[in-house]
Every structure is written in C-alpha cells, then in structure tokens.
Amino acid sequence: MPNTVGRLGSLLEAFLPWLGLAIPVLLGLALLRRSVTALVALLLPAAVWADLFGGLLLAGDRGAHDIMALQHNVSDENIDPAGTAVALIESAPDLVALEELTPSALPVYETALASDYPYHVVEGSVGLWSRYPLAEVRPIDIKPEGIGEGWSRGLRSSVRTPWGEIAVYVAHLPSVRVRLDGFSSGWRDESAGLLGAAIAAEKLDRVILLGDLNSTVDDRGLAPVTSQMNSAGRGFAFSWPAAFPASRIDHIMTRSATVTGVWTLPATGSDHLPIAAGIKL
C-alpha cells in the first residue's frame, strides 16, 4: 500500500500481523460456499502470513542468552514509579532502558534501582541502568525540526561487559497520530533517520538499541533503523496499549549480536508493557 495518501501504508504496517484475522473469516466463507477453488486460493494468504509471522508464534528460549535487556516507557503520568521500579527489578535484567522520565519521578527510579544497577546515565527524559560499567556517554540528537528546545530523547553509552565493549543506544522517537488527513508520522520518520545515521556512524561493532520507536519493525518509516539492526526473536510481545496490547512499539534490537527471544512483563502503572529480551553475544 503506497504512503502517498495519508501515509496509510505505515498505518497498516503498524498493525500488520492482525491482517491474519481475515484468513479464518475467509475460510468460514469458503466452507459455507463449499468452494474448493476458494479453499485452494486461501492457501496463498495463509502461506504468506505464516512465512512473515509464523515463527513469532513459537515461545522464545529465554535460557540461551548472555545478557538480558529490558525496555520500558514508564509513562510521564505513572502515579507509582516506586512500584514500577520494583516490578522491573524482579525480572533481573542486566540492562534497563526507561523513557518518559519526569523530574519528579527520576529520583524515585534512581533510588530504587541503585543497589542492583550501580551504573546509570540519564539524558533528558531517557535513561540507562546497567550492572556493568558505562563509558563514553553522550546524548544523541534525534530532535526533528519544528520541535522546541529542551526536547532530549536519545543517548549513547558504551557498556563494558565480560564479553567485550558494546555500544548501547536508548531512544524515544516522537509520537504519531491518526487524524482526518491520515497517519501523522513526519516527526517520527525524521527522528528515525537521525537515529539511523547515528547508529551507522557507530565505531563499535556490537550495538544494542533499546527504545520506544512508536511503531513496529514492519513500518517502512523506521527503515533507517531497522535496515541495519536485527530484531528477530520469537514472540509477538505486543507492548501497547497496556490495557489491550495490539502492537509492539517498544523494541530491543541488535547489531552483530542475536536476540534469542523477546517477551512482555506484567503491567505497571504505565500505558506500555515492559518488554525483555535475551541477547546472545
């Protein structure tokens, strides 16, 4: 589907796996009509869906990894940051990336996570907590033109792990909106281009990206990022909205490393679900 009118292609791609629901409906119609031709024709969309998404139906192997990373948009309207922090610690990740950190909630997260994660860095409204030492920390400019000063949603840090040094990026791309004139994703797409350029210029070979990218890996608007990162790993892990997860817009991606499995964690006080992933280095 072209993106020329209202960016409807990107909107469709944000919920692409749900198109599979049309297959059982068509199957029912074919059986109702007792049409062999329709049943045979139905094999094509069924095969395409299975090829694209069938592997995600398998449970991820959480044991076959070297480190575990966690990504969570904690929401700037979260009224229980302390409870959220405790819930995240229970899953025992090695890396924790948080977005929508507010000045009032940040000290709560810093205090709650300090004993388990002695190393952390915050830039603007995004932060990274780690069991391993951090170095060469810097903000990443992913601010699109038209957004005012003070908007800071990207950081980069090297992490000194037992498997060598890794570059870790934390990013929160601009939100998208569905309006009468279509899917508004211009700022998000521009920010994705800036993030992709920063990752492309990264000198370290191994890279982990943690963030709320405000769409799925199927959305062509994220191509500057997804074209150079791996996001494979079993499990749909739909993370948004928390009340009825329909899409995974929170991501854990790698370069020169393998995501062995991705899964969601129980709901917190956020409108997003936390996601976690095992990473083989």
Coordinates of C-alpha atoms in Angstrom, one line a residue:
M1 CA 0.0 0.0 0.0
P2 CA 1.5 3.3 -1.0
N3 CA 2.3 6.0 1.6
T4 CA 1.5 8.9 -0.8
V5 CA -2.0 9.5 0.6
G6 CA -2.2 10.0 4.4
R7 CA 0.7 7.6 4.9
L8 CA -1.8 4.8 5.1
G9 CA 0.9 2.2 4.3
S10 CA 2.7 3.0 7.5
L11 CA -0.5 2.9 9.4
L12 CA -1.4 -0.5 8.1
E13 CA 2.1 -1.8 8.8
A14 CA 1.9 -0.8 12.4
F15 CA -0.8 -3.5 12.9
L16 CA 0.3 -5.8 10.1
P17 CA 0.1 -9.2 12.0
W18 CA -3.6 -8.6 12.7
L19 CA -4.4 -8.9 9.0
G20 CA -4.1 -12.7 9.6
L21 CA -7.6 -12.5 11.3
A22 CA -9.0 -12.3 7.8
I23 CA -7.9 -15.8 7.0
P24 CA -10.3 -17.7 9.3
V25 CA -13.1 -15.4 8.1
L26 CA -12.4 -16.3 4.5
L27 CA -12.1 -19.9 5.5
G28 CA -15.5 -19.8 7.0
L29 CA -16.9 -18.3 3.9
A30 CA -15.2 -20.8 1.7
L31 CA -16.7 -23.7 3.8
L32 CA -20.1 -22.1 3.7
R33 CA -20.0 -21.9 0.0
R34 CA -18.4 -25.3 -0.3
S35 CA -15.9 -23.9 -2.7
V36 CA -12.8 -25.9 -3.4
T37 CA -11.4 -23.1 -5.5
A38 CA -11.8 -20.6 -2.6
L39 CA -10.1 -23.1 -0.3
V40 CA -7.1 -23.5 -2.6
A41 CA -6.9 -19.8 -3.1
L42 CA -6.8 -19.3 0.6
L43 CA -3.5 -21.2 0.8
L44 CA -1.7 -18.2 -0.6
P45 CA -2.5 -15.6 2.1
A46 CA -2.2 -18.3 4.8
A47 CA 1.3 -19.2 3.5
V48 CA 2.4 -15.5 3.3
W49 CA 1.2 -14.8 6.9
A50 CA 2.9 -18.0 8.1
D51 CA 6.2 -17.0 6.4
L52 CA 6.1 -13.5 7.8
F53 CA 4.9 -14.2 11.3
G54 CA 4.6 -17.9 11.9
G55 CA 8.0 -18.1 13.7
L56 CA 6.8 -15.5 16.2
L57 CA 4.2 -17.9 17.5
L58 CA 6.9 -20.1 19.0
A59 CA 8.0 -19.4 22.5
G60 CA 11.3 -17.7 22.9
D61 CA 14.2 -19.6 24.5
R62 CA 15.0 -17.4 27.5
G63 CA 17.9 -19.5 28.7
A64 CA 20.1 -19.3 25.6
H65 CA 21.5 -15.8 26.1
D66 CA 24.5 -14.0 27.6
I67 CA 22.7 -10.9 28.8
M68 CA 19.1 -9.8 29.3
A69 CA 17.9 -6.4 28.4
L70 CA 14.7 -4.6 29.4
Q71 CA 12.9 -1.7 27.7
H72 CA 10.0 0.3 29.2
N73 CA 8.3 3.5 28.6
V74 CA 7.3 4.2 32.2
S75 CA 4.8 7.0 31.2
D76 CA 5.0 10.5 32.4
E77 CA 1.6 10.0 34.0
N78 CA 2.6 7.0 36.1
I79 CA 1.5 7.5 39.7
D80 CA 3.5 4.6 41.1
P81 CA 7.1 4.9 39.9
A82 CA 8.4 3.1 43.0
G83 CA 6.1 0.1 42.3
T84 CA 7.2 0.1 38.7
A85 CA 10.9 0.0 39.6
V86 CA 10.3 -2.9 41.9
A87 CA 8.5 -4.8 39.2
L88 CA 11.3 -4.3 36.8
I89 CA 14.0 -5.4 39.2
E90 CA 12.1 -8.7 39.8
S91 CA 12.9 -9.8 36.2
A92 CA 16.6 -9.4 36.9
P93 CA 17.8 -7.8 33.6
D94 CA 21.3 -6.7 33.1
L95 CA 20.4 -3.6 31.2
V96 CA 17.3 -1.4 31.8
A97 CA 16.2 1.4 29.5
L98 CA 13.5 3.8 30.6
E99 CA 11.7 6.6 28.7
E100 CA 9.3 9.4 29.8
L101 CA 11.3 10.0 33.0
T102 CA 10.0 13.1 34.7
P103 CA 11.9 15.4 37.1
S104 CA 9.7 14.2 40.0
A105 CA 9.8 10.5 39.2
L106 CA 13.5 10.3 38.3
P107 CA 14.8 10.4 41.9
V108 CA 12.4 7.5 42.8
Y109 CA 13.8 5.3 40.0
E110 CA 17.4 6.2 40.9
T111 CA 16.9 5.3 44.5
A112 CA 15.0 2.1 43.8
L113 CA 17.4 0.8 41.1
A114 CA 20.7 1.9 42.7
S115 CA 21.6 -1.3 44.6
D116 CA 21.0 -3.6 41.6
Y117 CA 22.3 -1.3 39.0
P118 CA 25.3 0.7 40.2
Y119 CA 25.9 2.4 36.8
H120 CA 23.4 4.6 35.2
V121 CA 23.0 7.7 33.0
V122 CA 20.1 10.0 32.1
E123 CA 19.8 12.4 29.2
G124 CA 16.6 14.4 29.1
S125 CA 13.7 12.0 29.6
V126 CA 15.5 8.8 28.8
G127 CA 17.9 6.7 31.0
L128 CA 20.0 3.6 31.0
W129 CA 20.8 1.5 34.1
S130 CA 23.4 -1.3 34.0
R131 CA 25.1 -4.0 36.0
Y132 CA 28.3 -3.3 34.0
P133 CA 30.4 -0.1 33.9
L134 CA 29.4 2.6 31.4
A135 CA 31.8 4.9 29.5
E136 CA 31.8 7.4 26.7
V137 CA 28.3 8.5 27.4
R138 CA 26.8 11.2 25.2
P139 CA 23.4 12.5 24.1
I140 CA 22.2 11.6 20.6
D141 CA 20.4 14.4 18.7
I142 CA 17.3 12.9 17.3
K143 CA 15.2 16.0 17.6
P144 CA 13.3 16.8 14.3
E145 CA 13.0 20.3 13.0
G146 CA 9.9 22.1 14.4
I147 CA 10.2 20.7 18.0
G148 CA 11.2 23.2 20.6
E149 CA 14.4 23.4 22.6
G150 CA 14.7 21.2 25.7
W151 CA 13.4 18.1 23.9
S152 CA 16.1 15.4 24.5
R153 CA 15.2 11.7 24.0
G154 CA 18.4 9.9 22.9
L155 CA 21.6 8.7 24.5
R156 CA 24.5 6.5 23.7
S157 CA 26.9 4.7 26.1
S158 CA 29.5 2.0 25.8
V159 CA 29.0 -0.8 28.2
R160 CA 32.0 -2.8 29.4
T161 CA 30.6 -6.4 29.7
P162 CA 32.5 -9.7 30.3
W163 CA 32.0 -10.3 26.5
G164 CA 33.6 -7.1 25.5
E165 CA 32.6 -3.5 24.9
I166 CA 29.1 -2.9 23.5
A167 CA 27.5 0.4 22.3
V168 CA 24.0 0.8 23.8
Y169 CA 21.6 3.3 22.4
V170 CA 18.4 4.4 24.2
A171 CA 15.8 6.4 22.1
H172 CA 12.3 7.6 22.3
L173 CA 11.0 8.7 18.9
P174 CA 8.2 11.3 18.5
S175 CA 4.6 10.1 18.9
V176 CA 2.4 9.5 15.9
R177 CA -1.3 10.4 15.5
V178 CA -4.2 9.3 13.4
R179 CA -6.0 12.3 12.1
L180 CA -8.7 13.1 9.5
D181 CA -6.0 13.7 6.9
G182 CA -4.3 10.4 7.6
F183 CA -1.4 9.0 9.7
S184 CA 0.8 11.8 11.0
S185 CA 4.3 10.4 11.3
G186 CA 6.6 13.0 9.8
W187 CA 8.5 13.9 13.0
R188 CA 8.8 10.2 13.9
D189 CA 10.2 9.4 10.5
E190 CA 12.7 12.3 10.6
S191 CA 13.8 11.3 14.1
A192 CA 14.2 7.7 12.9
G193 CA 16.5 9.0 10.1
L194 CA 18.7 10.8 12.6
L195 CA 18.9 7.7 14.9
G196 CA 19.8 5.5 11.9
A197 CA 22.6 7.9 10.9
A198 CA 24.0 7.8 14.5
I199 CA 24.0 4.0 14.6
A200 CA 25.6 3.8 11.1
A201 CA 28.4 6.0 12.4
E202 CA 29.0 3.9 15.5
K203 CA 32.5 2.6 15.6
L204 CA 31.9 -0.3 17.9
D205 CA 30.8 -3.4 16.1
R206 CA 28.3 -4.7 18.6
V207 CA 25.3 -2.4 19.2
I208 CA 22.1 -2.8 21.3
L209 CA 19.2 -0.4 20.7
L210 CA 16.6 0.0 23.4
G211 CA 13.6 2.3 22.9
D212 CA 10.1 3.3 22.2
L213 CA 10.1 3.8 18.5
N214 CA 6.4 4.5 18.2
S215 CA 5.8 1.8 15.5
T216 CA 6.6 -1.7 14.6
V217 CA 9.5 -3.1 12.7
D218 CA 7.2 -3.6 9.7
D219 CA 6.6 0.1 9.4
R220 CA 8.7 1.5 6.5
G221 CA 9.1 4.8 8.4
L222 CA 11.6 3.0 10.7
A223 CA 13.7 1.7 7.7
P224 CA 16.7 3.9 8.5
V225 CA 17.0 1.9 11.8
T226 CA 15.6 -1.5 11.0
S227 CA 17.6 -1.8 7.8
Q228 CA 20.8 -2.1 9.9
M229 CA 19.6 -3.8 13.1
N230 CA 18.4 -7.3 13.9
S231 CA 15.1 -7.6 15.8
A232 CA 14.4 -11.3 15.3
G233 CA 13.4 -13.3 18.3
R234 CA 10.4 -15.4 18.9
G235 CA 7.3 -14.0 20.4
F236 CA 5.0 -11.1 19.3
A237 CA 5.5 -9.3 22.6
F238 CA 2.8 -6.6 21.9
S239 CA 3.6 -3.8 24.3
W240 CA 1.0 -1.1 23.6
P241 CA -1.6 -0.2 24.8
A242 CA -1.2 -2.0 28.1
A243 CA -4.9 -2.4 28.5
F244 CA -5.2 -4.4 25.2
P245 CA -1.8 -4.8 23.6
A246 CA -2.2 -4.7 19.9
S247 CA 1.3 -3.6 18.6
R248 CA 4.9 -3.8 19.7
I249 CA 6.2 -0.3 19.5
D250 CA 8.9 -0.9 22.2
H251 CA 11.9 -2.5 20.8
I252 CA 15.2 -4.3 21.7
M253 CA 17.4 -4.6 18.6
T254 CA 21.0 -5.6 18.0
R255 CA 23.8 -5.3 15.5
S256 CA 26.4 -8.1 15.4
A257 CA 24.5 -9.9 18.2
T258 CA 21.4 -12.1 18.3
V259 CA 18.1 -11.6 20.0
T260 CA 17.2 -15.1 21.1
G261 CA 13.7 -14.3 22.5
V262 CA 11.5 -11.4 23.4
W263 CA 8.6 -11.3 25.8
T264 CA 6.4 -8.9 27.8
L265 CA 6.4 -8.4 31.5
P266 CA 3.4 -7.8 33.8
A267 CA 1.7 -4.4 33.5
T268 CA 3.0 -1.5 35.7
G269 CA 1.5 2.0 36.1
S270 CA 2.3 2.8 32.5
D271 CA 0.2 2.6 29.4
H272 CA 3.0 0.5 27.9
L273 CA 4.0 -3.0 28.9
P274 CA 7.7 -3.6 29.7
I275 CA 9.5 -5.9 27.2
A276 CA 12.5 -8.0 27.8
A277 CA 14.9 -9.9 25.5
G278 CA 17.7 -12.4 25.8
I279 CA 20.8 -11.4 23.7
K280 CA 23.5 -13.8 22.6
L281 CA 26.8 -12.1 22.1

